[in-house]
Structure formats: structure tokens, C-alpha cells
Backbone as CSV, one residue per row, in Angstrom:
resi,resn,N_x,N_y,N_z,CA_x,CA_y,CA_z,C_x,C_y,C_z
1,UNK,160.615,-124.672,193.369,161.023,-123.718,192.094,160.591,-125.407,191.330
2,UNK,160.198,-125.324,190.001,160.159,-126.227,188.925,161.146,-126.389,188.230
3,UNK,161.594,-127.320,187.513,162.749,-127.246,186.914,162.975,-126.495,185.710
4,UNK,163.830,-126.883,185.450,163.620,-125.769,183.878,163.172,-126.768,182.807
5,UNK,162.498,-127.039,182.286,162.200,-128.101,180.736,162.938,-128.833,180.169
6,UNK,164.315,-128.062,179.723,165.635,-128.630,179.353,165.296,-129.758,180.226
7,UNK,165.352,-129.387,182.045,166.823,-130.580,182.474,165.355,-131.290,182.928
8,UNK,164.043,-131.625,182.373,163.291,-132.361,183.216,163.822,-133.445,181.414
9,UNK,163.683,-132.762,180.657,163.737,-133.562,179.207,165.012,-134.643,179.223
10,UNK,166.255,-133.590,179.603,167.022,-134.444,179.908,167.029,-135.856,181.063
11,UNK,166.861,-135.637,181.865,166.563,-136.875,183.208,165.537,-137.609,182.260
12,UNK,163.997,-137.370,181.258,163.268,-138.300,180.956,164.382,-139.063,179.881
13,UNK,165.169,-138.511,179.555,166.376,-139.383,178.642,167.135,-139.762,178.857
14,UNK,167.788,-139.229,179.806,168.524,-140.207,180.379,167.739,-142.113,180.790
15,UNK,166.573,-142.186,181.504,165.764,-142.848,181.639,165.538,-144.038,180.616
16,UNK,165.520,-143.430,179.483,165.350,-144.044,178.132,166.260,-145.016,177.200
17,UNK,167.098,-143.745,178.350,169.011,-144.255,177.909,168.970,-146.155,178.168
18,UNK,168.682,-146.274,179.300,168.786,-147.658,179.708,168.186,-148.648,179.829
19,UNK,167.120,-147.720,178.992,165.509,-148.821,178.998,165.846,-149.505,177.419
20,UNK,166.937,-148.657,176.286,166.906,-148.867,175.011,168.135,-149.685,175.081
21,UNK,169.150,-149.898,176.331,170.097,-151.086,176.742,169.784,-152.219,176.225
22,UNK,170.417,-153.449,175.464,169.884,-154.575,175.908,170.700,-155.195,177.058
23,UNK,169.928,-156.073,177.489,170.379,-157.047,178.650,172.007,-156.934,178.149
24,UNK,172.212,-158.114,177.241,173.267,-158.306,176.805,174.423,-157.059,177.844
25,UNK,174.392,-156.411,176.959,175.422,-154.596,176.717,175.347,-154.358,179.071
26,UNK,174.134,-154.617,179.313,173.844,-154.033,180.926,174.432,-155.294,181.359
27,UNK,174.404,-157.195,181.425,174.561,-157.762,182.160,173.446,-158.786,181.700
28,UNK,172.917,-159.549,182.827,172.199,-159.685,183.561,171.106,-158.925,184.722
29,UNK,170.989,-157.590,184.339,170.629,-156.750,184.757,168.798,-157.510,185.408
30,UNK,167.888,-157.193,186.714,166.877,-157.921,187.162,166.209,-156.444,186.938
31,UNK,164.471,-157.070,186.654,163.883,-156.369,186.613,163.043,-155.423,187.447
32,UNK,163.989,-156.303,189.235,163.462,-155.544,189.898,164.032,-154.545,190.395
33,UNK,165.401,-154.097,189.448,165.936,-152.512,190.434,164.909,-151.494,189.965
34,UNK,163.999,-152.187,188.701,163.710,-151.189,187.654,162.027,-150.897,188.153
35,UNK,162.171,-151.628,189.845,160.874,-152.507,189.942,160.598,-150.703,190.357
36,UNK,158.990,-150.045,190.503,158.638,-149.204,190.979,158.428,-148.924,193.134
37,UNK,158.377,-150.050,192.792,158.021,-150.545,195.035,158.667,-150.138,195.332
38,UNK,160.852,-150.257,194.328,161.586,-149.792,195.020,162.283,-148.881,195.940
39,UNK,161.101,-147.818,194.258,162.298,-146.337,194.659,162.031,-145.989,196.306
40,UNK,161.664,-146.101,197.050,161.365,-145.904,198.711,160.164,-144.413,198.454
41,UNK,160.335,-143.300,198.806,159.183,-142.027,198.459,159.228,-141.571,197.515
42,UNK,160.489,-141.720,197.001,160.675,-140.893,195.315,159.356,-140.816,194.465
43,UNK,158.834,-139.626,193.366,158.041,-139.587,193.193,157.832,-140.613,191.685
44,UNK,156.901,-141.032,190.769,157.013,-141.768,190.295,157.798,-140.743,188.906
45,UNK,157.689,-140.423,188.700,158.376,-139.485,187.633,159.986,-138.533,187.961
46,UNK,159.934,-138.952,188.849,161.568,-138.695,189.347,162.140,-139.724,189.012
47,UNK,161.536,-141.377,189.450,161.977,-142.604,189.758,162.450,-142.382,188.000
48,UNK,161.087,-142.860,187.544,161.580,-143.015,185.817,162.729,-142.042,185.229
49,UNK,162.784,-140.955,185.568,163.894,-140.618,184.469,164.591,-140.622,184.969
50,UNK,165.556,-141.087,186.713,167.036,-141.618,187.029,166.656,-142.876,185.505
51,UNK,166.062,-143.652,185.386,167.012,-144.934,184.684,167.650,-144.175,183.496
52,UNK,166.443,-143.461,182.444,167.608,-142.964,181.490,168.836,-142.790,181.852
53,UNK,169.697,-142.246,182.704,170.993,-142.169,183.504,171.970,-141.097,181.977
54,UNK,171.701,-140.407,182.249,172.124,-139.266,180.472,172.220,-138.291,181.648
55,UNK,173.269,-137.722,181.402,173.959,-136.807,181.895,173.297,-135.533,181.735
56,UNK,172.680,-135.189,183.195,171.623,-133.716,183.606,172.675,-132.640,183.805
57,UNK,173.926,-132.990,184.605,173.929,-131.572,184.852,174.166,-130.830,183.851
58,UNK,173.526,-129.126,184.200,173.303,-128.518,183.971,174.816,-127.663,183.254
59,UNK,175.638,-127.086,182.532,176.825,-126.606,183.466,176.912,-125.003,183.555
60,UNK,177.539,-124.270,184.243,177.812,-122.773,184.520,178.173,-122.550,182.906
61,UNK,178.461,-120.869,183.259,178.591,-120.866,182.261,179.937,-120.444,182.335
62,UNK,180.972,-121.099,183.451,182.189,-121.114,183.504,182.408,-122.419,182.638
63,UNK,181.441,-123.039,182.784,181.976,-124.467,182.564,182.116,-124.908,181.595
64,UNK,181.103,-124.093,180.444,180.697,-124.684,179.582,182.170,-125.097,178.140
65,UNK,183.070,-124.685,178.536,184.419,-124.694,178.054,185.151,-126.448,178.299
66,UNK,184.283,-126.674,179.247,185.164,-127.638,179.944,183.761,-129.071,180.029
67,UNK,182.500,-128.837,179.535,181.891,-129.561,179.682,181.700,-130.894,178.581
68,UNK,182.019,-131.936,178.716,182.096,-133.131,178.360,181.399,-133.771,177.024
69,UNK,180.294,-132.993,176.775,179.105,-133.330,176.262,178.221,-132.102,175.440
70,UNK,178.452,-131.137,174.402,177.173,-130.127,174.264,176.526,-130.355,172.540
71,UNK,175.708,-130.358,172.367,174.555,-130.837,171.251,174.603,-129.410,170.551
72,UNK,175.088,-129.461,169.047,174.826,-128.355,168.502,174.174,-128.585,167.255
73,UNK,174.036,-128.201,166.497,173.248,-127.994,165.302,173.923,-126.549,164.499
74,UNK,175.231,-128.018,163.039,175.865,-126.765,162.217,175.788,-127.558,161.067
75,UNK,176.065,-126.300,160.488,176.587,-126.565,158.909,177.854,-127.363,158.298
76,UNK,177.629,-128.059,157.435,179.808,-129.137,157.203,180.475,-127.605,156.768
77,UNK,179.504,-127.115,156.275,180.242,-126.076,155.474,181.140,-124.939,156.765
78,UNK,180.405,-125.007,157.591,180.876,-123.774,158.584,182.722,-124.517,159.204
79,UNK,181.523,-126.294,159.339,183.241,-126.793,160.001,184.313,-127.072,159.225
80,UNK,183.960,-127.001,157.961,184.994,-127.141,156.977,186.291,-126.000,157.093
81,UNK,185.377,-125.205,156.863,185.852,-122.982,157.725,186.900,-123.533,158.012
82,UNK,186.108,-123.772,159.313,186.390,-123.711,161.259,188.057,-124.564,160.654
83,UNK,188.051,-125.440,159.724,189.212,-126.328,159.910,190.174,-125.970,158.876
84,UNK,189.706,-124.756,158.002,190.594,-124.851,157.032,192.363,-124.518,157.269
85,UNK,192.667,-124.014,158.577,193.919,-124.220,159.139,194.912,-125.307,159.692
86,UNK,193.760,-126.035,160.066,193.843,-126.848,160.266,195.692,-128.031,159.378
87,UNK,196.551,-128.782,160.274,196.640,-129.481,159.354,196.533,-130.655,159.654
88,UNK,197.024,-131.256,157.938,196.756,-132.622,157.641,197.354,-133.635,158.715
89,UNK,197.562,-135.046,159.586,198.222,-135.718,159.778,199.505,-136.217,158.969
90,UNK,199.011,-136.601,157.798,199.660,-137.278,156.267,200.718,-136.413,156.332
91,UNK,200.271,-135.706,155.345,201.033,-134.294,154.347,201.644,-132.941,155.471
92,UNK,200.737,-132.815,156.305,201.167,-131.243,157.400,200.588,-129.943,156.081
93,UNK,199.689,-130.678,154.937,199.005,-129.514,154.615,197.694,-128.738,155.191
94,UNK,197.617,-127.995,154.763,196.081,-127.015,155.659,194.879,-127.289,154.417
95,UNK,194.622,-128.718,154.905,193.532,-129.218,153.255,192.223,-130.244,153.204
96,UNK,192.393,-129.640,155.127,191.221,-130.706,155.750,189.967,-129.955,154.982
97,UNK,188.999,-130.704,154.642,187.680,-130.653,154.349,186.929,-131.860,155.623
98,UNK,185.260,-131.710,155.947,184.549,-132.403,155.848,182.875,-132.910,155.681
99,UNK,183.038,-133.757,155.017,181.665,-134.298,154.305,180.879,-135.123,155.308
100,UNK,179.527,-135.247,154.395,178.533,-135.995,155.311,178.357,-136.618,154.404
101,UNK,178.861,-138.624,154.873,177.950,-139.379,154.453,176.526,-139.946,153.779
102,UNK,175.903,-139.783,152.821,174.256,-139.518,153.028,173.954,-140.688,153.293
103,UNK,174.969,-141.649,152.299,174.463,-143.544,152.525,174.581,-144.359,153.569
104,UNK,174.974,-142.972,154.563,175.389,-144.228,155.441,174.956,-143.602,157.250
105,UNK,174.005,-142.798,156.859,173.351,-142.188,157.432,172.229,-142.579,158.801
106,UNK,172.145,-142.549,159.894,171.277,-143.349,161.105,169.912,-143.444,161.072
107,UNK,169.280,-142.196,160.561,168.545,-141.401,161.103,168.980,-139.994,161.400
108,UNK,169.267,-139.479,162.522,169.005,-137.903,162.650,171.506,-138.315,162.983
109,UNK,171.331,-139.169,163.208,172.868,-139.224,163.483,173.415,-139.946,161.632
110,UNK,174.592,-138.532,161.784,175.464,-138.788,160.363,176.864,-139.134,160.191
111,UNK,176.596,-139.360,159.332,178.305,-140.265,159.493,179.603,-138.964,158.798
112,UNK,179.685,-138.400,159.623,181.495,-137.432,159.203,182.509,-137.798,158.595
113,UNK,183.198,-137.584,157.251,184.207,-138.336,157.066,185.362,-136.558,156.922
114,UNK,186.766,-136.858,157.397,187.167,-135.729,157.706,188.431,-136.372,156.426
115,UNK,188.441,-135.387,155.334,189.584,-135.686,154.589,190.691,-134.677,153.455
116,UNK,191.332,-135.474,153.621,192.402,-133.784,152.987,191.647,-133.678,151.797
117,UNK,192.445,-133.181,150.911,191.701,-132.751,150.084,193.409,-132.660,148.833
118,UNK,193.659,-132.797,149.260,195.251,-133.273,148.609,195.501,-134.093,148.059
119,UNK,195.725,-134.373,147.049,195.257,-135.381,145.836,196.718,-136.805,145.975
120,UNK,197.868,-136.129,145.994,198.493,-136.536,146.557,198.485,-138.012,148.845
121,UNK,197.624,-137.389,148.945,197.621,-138.010,150.593,196.481,-138.832,150.829
122,UNK,195.687,-138.724,150.675,194.106,-139.644,151.213,193.782,-139.922,152.166
123,UNK,193.827,-139.294,153.494,194.013,-139.376,154.051,192.540,-138.988,154.551
124,UNK,192.165,-140.074,155.635,190.436,-139.827,156.393,190.705,-139.883,156.860
125,UNK,189.142,-139.937,157.898,188.926,-140.253,159.254,187.918,-140.398,159.574
126,UNK,186.461,-141.415,159.024,184.957,-140.749,159.848,184.538,-141.098,160.845
127,UNK,183.001,-140.779,161.638,183.299,-141.236,162.866,181.626,-140.688,162.431
128,UNK,180.513,-140.959,163.772,178.792,-140.305,163.749,178.825,-139.151,163.982
129,UNK,178.304,-138.633,164.219,178.056,-137.306,164.753,177.207,-137.233,166.052
130,UNK,176.698,-138.255,166.575,176.302,-138.832,168.116,176.852,-139.790,167.877
131,UNK,177.348,-140.022,169.545,177.494,-141.378,170.239,176.473,-142.666,170.369
132,UNK,176.880,-143.706,171.153,175.076,-144.587,170.955,175.574,-144.857,171.879
133,UNK,174.350,-145.122,172.517,173.951,-145.030,174.500,174.464,-145.534,175.016
134,UNK,175.480,-144.754,175.696,176.266,-145.559,177.073,177.680,-145.851,176.189
135,UNK,178.179,-144.789,174.861,179.401,-145.043,174.235,179.481,-146.030,174.151
136,UNK,178.272,-147.059,173.673,178.792,-148.341,173.030,179.624,-148.346,171.743
137,UNK,180.043,-149.541,171.909,180.899,-149.166,169.817,179.919,-150.433,169.348
138,UNK,178.568,-151.071,169.639,177.571,-152.231,169.330,177.284,-151.725,168.385
139,UNK,177.056,-151.999,166.518,176.250,-150.994,165.757,174.669,-151.723,166.578
140,UNK,174.553,-152.468,166.889,172.938,-152.943,167.113,172.075,-151.400,168.214
141,UNK,173.532,-150.578,169.060,172.884,-150.093,169.628,172.364,-148.282,169.299
142,UNK,170.897,-148.002,169.874,170.395,-146.954,169.290,171.398,-145.676,169.488
143,UNK,171.275,-144.579,168.521,172.205,-143.747,168.447,171.568,-142.698,169.522
144,UNK,172.278,-141.587,170.518,171.845,-140.822,171.517,170.906,-139.976,170.462
145,UNK,171.017,-138.929,169.603,170.629,-138.334,168.872,169.005,-138.608,168.890
146,UNK,169.123,-139.993,167.923,167.759,-140.353,167.945,166.734,-140.258,168.595
147,UNK,167.047,-141.268,169.794,166.622,-141.303,170.550,166.202,-140.173,171.737
148,UNK,166.935,-138.737,171.673,166.950,-136.996,172.122,165.686,-136.909,171.021
149,UNK,165.540,-136.745,169.810,164.327,-136.314,168.489,163.511,-137.389,169.116
150,UNK,163.610,-138.561,169.149,161.925,-138.806,170.053,161.505,-138.741,171.151
151,UNK,162.471,-138.363,172.235,161.680,-138.054,173.472,161.365,-136.956,173.332
152,UNK,162.008,-135.896,172.529,161.670,-134.441,172.099,160.328,-134.420,171.610
153,UNK,159.985,-135.432,170.466,158.029,-135.702,169.916,157.941,-135.184,171.625
154,UNK,157.195,-135.971,172.061,156.854,-136.959,173.648,156.583,-135.009,173.873
155,UNK,157.674,-134.231,174.742,158.029,-133.746,175.193,157.243,-132.650,174.663
156,UNK,156.305,-132.544,173.227,155.769,-131.562,172.556,154.375,-132.159,172.413
157,UNK,154.897,-133.445,172.787,152.735,-133.582,171.974,152.478,-134.513,170.837
158,UNK,153.340,-134.521,170.367,153.709,-134.478,168.896,154.348,-135.973,168.398
159,UNK,153.691,-136.417,166.899,154.478,-137.812,166.770,155.613,-137.651,165.288
160,UNK,156.114,-138.791,164.996,156.648,-139.019,163.887,156.363,-137.796,162.804
161,UNK,155.115,-136.987,162.807,155.749,-136.339,161.630,156.012,-135.587,161.903
162,UNK,156.504,-134.661,163.194,156.354,-133.466,163.973,158.509,-134.023,163.513
163,UNK,158.672,-134.987,163.187,160.371,-135.335,163.293,160.394,-134.670,161.384
164,UNK,159.370,-135.315,161.456,159.478,-135.390,159.813,159.652,-133.745,158.955
165,UNK,158.803,-133.231,159.742,158.652,-131.766,159.621,159.622,-131.162,159.348
166,UNK,160.585,-131.713,160.910,161.857,-130.946,161.814,163.080,-131.237,160.868
167,UNK,162.566,-132.592,160.378,163.987,-132.990,158.539,164.048,-132.599,157.429
168,UNK,162.653,-131.712,157.455,162.531,-131.739,156.071,163.295,-129.973,156.032
169,UNK,162.570,-129.134,157.031,163.150,-127.866,157.315,164.296,-127.956,157.539
170,UNK,165.372,-128.673,157.747,166.949,-128.886,157.158,167.539,-129.212,156.587
171,UNK,166.521,-130.218,156.157,167.323,-130.331,154.326,168.026,-132.039,155.113
172,UNK,167.627,-132.392,156.269,168.630,-134.055,156.740,167.205,-134.995,156.453
173,UNK,168.275,-136.327,156.866,167.118,-137.437,156.243,166.454,-137.876,157.485
174,UNK,167.015,-137.639,158.868,165.221,-137.866,160.043,165.975,-139.266,160.132
175,UNK,164.903,-139.380,160.844,165.130,-141.036,161.434,163.461,-141.791,160.406
176,UNK,162.804,-142.860,160.090,162.330,-143.386,160.345,161.756,-143.892,160.913
177,UNK,160.069,-144.331,160.071,159.048,-144.157,160.787,158.928,-146.005,161.761
178,UNK,159.953,-147.009,161.318,159.610,-148.474,162.125,161.179,-147.893,163.274
179,UNK,161.822,-146.969,163.150,163.151,-146.630,163.566,161.901,-145.723,164.840
180,UNK,161.593,-144.564,164.669,160.194,-143.600,165.793,159.882,-145.051,166.693
181,UNK,158.385,-145.728,166.021,158.028,-146.866,166.429,159.216,-147.767,168.062
182,UNK,159.832,-147.846,167.184,160.768,-148.809,167.724,161.894,-148.012,169.584
183,UNK,162.179,-146.457,169.331,162.378,-145.569,170.144,161.112,-145.258,171.389
184,UNK,159.943,-145.027,170.205,158.677,-144.460,171.008,158.161,-145.360,171.905
185,UNK,158.730,-146.894,171.518,157.210,-148.169,172.778,158.713,-148.324,173.415
186,UNK,160.074,-148.323,173.704,160.850,-148.484,174.659,160.972,-147.104,175.712
187,UNK,160.695,-145.826,174.827,160.394,-144.580,175.834,158.564,-144.428,177.043
188,UNK,158.084,-145.117,175.802,156.590,-145.317,176.663,156.564,-146.685,177.919
189,UNK,157.159,-147.224,177.148,157.671,-148.802,178.233,158.004,-148.075,179.937
190,UNK,159.179,-147.438,179.352,159.487,-146.528,180.813,158.579,-145.758,181.305
191,UNK,158.141,-145.308,181.033,157.135,-143.969,181.638,155.517,-145.479,182.207
192,UNK,155.613,-145.981,181.477,154.307,-147.049,182.316,154.996,-147.623,183.339
193,UNK,156.105,-148.538,183.340,156.819,-148.753,184.959,157.126,-147.904,185.567
194,UNK,156.903,-146.589,185.560,156.895,-145.807,186.461,155.527,-145.980,186.916
């Protein structure tokens, strides 16, 4: 029985994720570990997908609430409404709001800012909407969402324009053409090596 397409895409993304990490972050790993000949009897596609090392475990319905990472598309107004009863850790008022800091977006990874609306408080906390690959804190490591979106364009057989269309329909900035090419080259290299 063939694997579901979503699972194959996640497996492929796992491989691209590893390839995108610099040798500095992974240590001095040798290319021999990526050598298809050392993969034994496993198929080329499976070996290629394994190199991404993204968690491809598909949660059961019972595990959904305990899953470490789920992706969603959300409107920030909905998130703010959800947080409307949450108390600010500084002033203990229910005045928290979520904003997108547009000039700090990195492709599909948006900078989100949690702030207190109380004029006397000034509490803020910010975080990107996507983790970086391998949960790195280095600023030169790609965001997982950007890699997933480029991989998505591979899966549907379209290129950069498909991501531009997707971005424009949602009203988000999306990924630059240069960043797309960088991700695309790494994913393509990963496919060729297998």
C-alpha cells in the first residue's frame, strides 16, 4: 500500500533539512554518510528522504493534543481573541494582543509580537512563527516553513510563481526569489545525491 502523499512530503523535507545545515552546525560530517552506495538495499527515494530528518510520525487522533509540532494557518485577530482572557505576566490584566512585525518577516516565517495593551505596562515578547531547521538559534540557518514551502512547490511540480500566488492569496509576504533558488538548489542537490 503506498504511503500517503503528506507523509512522503514530510520525509522528503526531513532530508532537505539536513542538507541545508552547514557543516559548522553539524560538526565535520563527511559526505560518505550521504553516499547512496552506503545505504545498502534501501531504495534511493527512501534514503534521500531519510536525510531530511524531519519528524515524520503521523499522530493518531488520540495523540494530536500531545504532538510536539503541528502546523496551521491562523489569522492574528483570531489568536488575539483567543488570548483575550490571558493575563499579562507583568500587570496581571487581560490585555494581551498578538501583532505581526512585517518588516522583520523572513519569507514565510513571520515575526510575531505578544504585547500588553496597557499603557503603563510595556510587556512584549517576540518569536518567529516557524522554528529554524534543527531548532538552531543561528540567524543564518533556514526557517523550516520556508523549506517546507519550497518542497511543496517541488511536490506539485510548480516553481516560484506558485508560491507567489499562494502568498498573494493569503496577503502575506512570502519568500524572495533568491531565497527560493537557494532552498531549491539544496533540495535538488539532495535529490541528485540519491
